[in-house]
Short mmCIF file of C-alpha atoms in Angstrom, two decimals:
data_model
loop_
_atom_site.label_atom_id
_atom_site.label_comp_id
_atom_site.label_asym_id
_atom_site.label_seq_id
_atom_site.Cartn_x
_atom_site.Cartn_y
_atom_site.Cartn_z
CA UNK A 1 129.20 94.78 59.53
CA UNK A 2 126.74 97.48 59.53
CA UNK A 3 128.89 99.80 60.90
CA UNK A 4 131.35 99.49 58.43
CA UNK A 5 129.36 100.33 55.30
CA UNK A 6 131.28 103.05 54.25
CA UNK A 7 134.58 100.50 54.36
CA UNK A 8 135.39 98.92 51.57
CA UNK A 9 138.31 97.38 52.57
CA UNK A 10 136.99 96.53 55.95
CA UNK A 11 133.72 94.68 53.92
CA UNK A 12 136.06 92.52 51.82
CA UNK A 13 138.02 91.01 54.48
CA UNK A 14 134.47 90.37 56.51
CA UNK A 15 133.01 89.00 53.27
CA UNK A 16 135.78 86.31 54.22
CA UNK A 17 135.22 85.46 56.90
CA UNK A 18 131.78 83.29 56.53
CA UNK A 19 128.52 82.71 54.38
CA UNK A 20 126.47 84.73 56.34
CA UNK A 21 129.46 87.52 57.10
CA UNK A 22 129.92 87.82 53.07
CA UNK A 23 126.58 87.74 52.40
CA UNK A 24 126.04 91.29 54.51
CA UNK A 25 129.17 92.55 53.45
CA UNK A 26 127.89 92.19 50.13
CA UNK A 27 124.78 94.30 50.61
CA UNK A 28 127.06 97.04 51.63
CA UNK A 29 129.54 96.69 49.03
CA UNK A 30 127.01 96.34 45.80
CA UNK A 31 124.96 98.55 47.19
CA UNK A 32 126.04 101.36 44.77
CA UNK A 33 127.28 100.76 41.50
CA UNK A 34 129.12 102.72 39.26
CA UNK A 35 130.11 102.18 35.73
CA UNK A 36 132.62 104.73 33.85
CA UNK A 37 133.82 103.62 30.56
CA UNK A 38 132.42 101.33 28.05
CA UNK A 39 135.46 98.63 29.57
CA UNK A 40 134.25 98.55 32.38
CA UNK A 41 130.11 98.70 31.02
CA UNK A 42 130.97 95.40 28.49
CA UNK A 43 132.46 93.62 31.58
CA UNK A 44 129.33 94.53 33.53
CA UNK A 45 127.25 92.97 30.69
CA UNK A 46 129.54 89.85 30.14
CA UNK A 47 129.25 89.13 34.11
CA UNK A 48 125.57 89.15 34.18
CA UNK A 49 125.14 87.24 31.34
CA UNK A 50 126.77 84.69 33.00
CA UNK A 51 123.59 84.62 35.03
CA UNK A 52 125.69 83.07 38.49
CA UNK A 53 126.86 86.32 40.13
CA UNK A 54 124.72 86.86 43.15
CA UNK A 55 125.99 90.55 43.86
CA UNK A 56 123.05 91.81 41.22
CA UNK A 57 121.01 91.31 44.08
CA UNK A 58 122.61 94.18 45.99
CA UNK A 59 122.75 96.65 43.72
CA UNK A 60 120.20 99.42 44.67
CA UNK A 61 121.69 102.52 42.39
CA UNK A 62 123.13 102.62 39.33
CA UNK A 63 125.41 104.68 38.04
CA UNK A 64 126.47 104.88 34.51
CA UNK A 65 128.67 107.89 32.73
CA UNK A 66 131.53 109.78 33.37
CA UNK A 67 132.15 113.01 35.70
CA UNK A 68 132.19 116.33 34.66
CA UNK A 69 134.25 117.56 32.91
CA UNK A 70 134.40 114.25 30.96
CA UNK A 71 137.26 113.57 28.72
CA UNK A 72 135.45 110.79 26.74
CA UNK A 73 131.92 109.86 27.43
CA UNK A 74 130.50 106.72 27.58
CA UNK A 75 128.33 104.98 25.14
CA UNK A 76 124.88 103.38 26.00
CA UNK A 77 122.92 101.51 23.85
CA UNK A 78 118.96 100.85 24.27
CA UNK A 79 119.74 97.04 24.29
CA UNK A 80 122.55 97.04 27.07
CA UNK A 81 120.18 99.80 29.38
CA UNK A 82 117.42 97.54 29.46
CA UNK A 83 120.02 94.37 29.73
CA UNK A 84 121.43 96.01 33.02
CA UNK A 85 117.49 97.18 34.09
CA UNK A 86 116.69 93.65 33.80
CA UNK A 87 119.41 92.52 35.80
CA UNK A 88 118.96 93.97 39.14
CA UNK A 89 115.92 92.88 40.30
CA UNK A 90 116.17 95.71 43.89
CA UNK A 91 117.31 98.74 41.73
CA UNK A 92 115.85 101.86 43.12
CA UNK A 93 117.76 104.58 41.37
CA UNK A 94 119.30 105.10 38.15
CA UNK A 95 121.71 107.99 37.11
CA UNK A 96 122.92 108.32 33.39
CA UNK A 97 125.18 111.09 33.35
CA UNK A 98 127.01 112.32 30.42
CA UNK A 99 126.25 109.19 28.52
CA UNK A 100 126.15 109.14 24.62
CA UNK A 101 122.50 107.23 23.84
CA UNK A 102 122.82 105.24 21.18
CA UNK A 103 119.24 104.61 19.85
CA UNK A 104 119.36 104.97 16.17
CA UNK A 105 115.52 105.93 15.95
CA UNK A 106 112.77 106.13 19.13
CA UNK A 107 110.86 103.62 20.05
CA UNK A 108 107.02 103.10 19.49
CA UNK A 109 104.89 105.21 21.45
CA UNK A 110 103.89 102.29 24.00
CA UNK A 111 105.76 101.99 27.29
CA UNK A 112 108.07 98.92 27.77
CA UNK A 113 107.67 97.13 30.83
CA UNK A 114 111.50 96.74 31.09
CA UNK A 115 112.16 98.60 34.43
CA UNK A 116 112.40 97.23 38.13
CA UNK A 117 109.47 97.34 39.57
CA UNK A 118 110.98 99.62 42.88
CA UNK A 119 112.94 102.26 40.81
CA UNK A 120 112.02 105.42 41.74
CA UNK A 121 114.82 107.98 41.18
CA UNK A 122 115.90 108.65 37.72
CA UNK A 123 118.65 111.09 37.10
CA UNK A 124 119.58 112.38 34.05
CA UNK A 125 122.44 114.44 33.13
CA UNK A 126 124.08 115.63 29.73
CA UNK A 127 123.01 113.17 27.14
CA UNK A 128 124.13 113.07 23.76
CA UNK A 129 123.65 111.59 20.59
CA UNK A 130 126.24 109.51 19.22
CA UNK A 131 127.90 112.31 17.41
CA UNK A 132 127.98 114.45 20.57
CA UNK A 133 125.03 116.78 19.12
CA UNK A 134 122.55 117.11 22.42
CA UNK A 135 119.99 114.11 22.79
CA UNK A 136 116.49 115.09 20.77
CA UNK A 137 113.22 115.42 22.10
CA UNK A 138 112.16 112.21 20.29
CA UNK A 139 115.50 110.62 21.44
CA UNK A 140 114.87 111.69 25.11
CA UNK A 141 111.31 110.29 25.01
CA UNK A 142 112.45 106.77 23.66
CA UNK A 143 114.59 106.78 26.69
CA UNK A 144 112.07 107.55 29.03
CA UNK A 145 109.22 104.96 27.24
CA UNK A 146 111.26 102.43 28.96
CA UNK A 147 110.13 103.24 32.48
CA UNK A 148 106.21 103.20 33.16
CA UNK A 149 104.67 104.72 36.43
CA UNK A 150 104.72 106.86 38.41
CA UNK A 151 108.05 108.30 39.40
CA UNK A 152 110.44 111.26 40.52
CA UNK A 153 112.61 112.16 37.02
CA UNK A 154 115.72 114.86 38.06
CA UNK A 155 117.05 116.45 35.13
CA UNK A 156 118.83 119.97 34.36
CA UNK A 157 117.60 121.17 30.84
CA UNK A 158 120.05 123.84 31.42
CA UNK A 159 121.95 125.26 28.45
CA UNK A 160 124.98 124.47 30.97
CA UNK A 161 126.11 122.09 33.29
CA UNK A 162 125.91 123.29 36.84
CA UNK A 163 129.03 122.00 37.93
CA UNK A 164 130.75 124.99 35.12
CA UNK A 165 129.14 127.72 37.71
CA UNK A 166 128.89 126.01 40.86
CA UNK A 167 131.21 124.02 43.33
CA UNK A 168 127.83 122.30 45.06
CA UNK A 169 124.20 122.42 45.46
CA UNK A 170 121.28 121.58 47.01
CA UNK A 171 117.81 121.76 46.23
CA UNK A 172 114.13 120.52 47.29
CA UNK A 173 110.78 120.60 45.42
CA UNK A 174 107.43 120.48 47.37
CA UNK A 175 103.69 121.11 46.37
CA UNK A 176 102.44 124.16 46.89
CA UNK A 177 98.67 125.07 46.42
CA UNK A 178 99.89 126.28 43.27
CA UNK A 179 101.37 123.99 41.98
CA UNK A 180 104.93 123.73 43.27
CA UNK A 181 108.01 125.18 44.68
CA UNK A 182 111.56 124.68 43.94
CA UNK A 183 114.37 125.64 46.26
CA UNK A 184 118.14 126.08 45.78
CA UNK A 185 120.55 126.53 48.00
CA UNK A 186 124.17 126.96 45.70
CA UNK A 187 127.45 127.91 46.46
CA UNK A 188 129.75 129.41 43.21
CA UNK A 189 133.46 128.89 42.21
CA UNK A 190 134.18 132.41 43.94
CA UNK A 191 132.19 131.12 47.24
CA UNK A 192 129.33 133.21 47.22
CA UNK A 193 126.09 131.33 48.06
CA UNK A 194 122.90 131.92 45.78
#
């Protein structure tokens, strides 16, 4: 079953074939989860809540927002984040990409315990307020209160996404005597490399 990871098709009709068969099948299936729309996000929630589904188990990243460029994004509140954090007890990484965060006002200054315990990759990408306006310093700091640790946060501050001048990208950080060192290795929409 392990060699099929990359299969969905091929998992489901293992996942049939016995307890133990859909019980790998579904480590490989769940494994990455990715939520689009707010449909999709409120039938998340309503599954969970239901408290029997033992997929939540699997789930190692999370995925929530749209792609660029994204016609509509989706809509996150502070409640529903830490509902989902909550619920997958083996998350390790979290991505909220073009989401709109919709925390009226930031939260107290104290860290809430809310996160899994083995997340360490948080990736953040384009967030915005409710109205679309780009997520405030005091907005972005609520968000981040609810993780406590120590951690790896990704993030482009840019004044632009990447993917308007680039087509991929790949980059490293390392400590340097210094301090440390950031490396990029891009390729543009014309196919030069940077």
């Amino acid at each position: 079953i392990d060699q099929l990871a990359d299969d969905p098709v091929a998992l489901r009709a293992c996942s049939l074939v016995s307890l133990s068969w859909m019980t790998r099948s579904r480590a490989h299936a769940f494994d990455r989860l990715v939520v689009r729309d707010g449909v999709r996000l409120r039938t998340l929630v309503d599954l969970l809540q239901d408290g029997t589904y033992s997929f939540r188990f699997c789930v190692r990243e999370l995925y929530l927002g749209s792609e660029w460029p994204f016609p509509k994004a989706l809509h996150l509140s502070r409640d529903d984040l830490v509902f989902l954090l909550t619920s997958f007890p083996t998350l390790q990484g979290l991505t909220l990409a073009y989401v709109r965060w919709s925390a009226d006002t930031p939260l107290p200054l104290a860290p809430t315990p809310f996160a899994p315990r083995h997340l360490y990759l948080l990736r953040l990408y384009s967030l915005h307020a409710p109205g679309g306006a780009p997520l405030s310093m005091a907005h972005l700091a609520s968000l981040l209160r609810l993780f406590s640790g120590v951690g790896y946060l990704d993030t482009n501050p840019g004044a632009r996404a990447l993917e308007e001048d680039f087509t991929s990208w790949q980059w490293s950080c390392a400590r340097t005597r210094d301090g440390a060192a950031i490396l990029y290795d891009t390729e543009t929409h014309d196919g030069s490399s940077r």
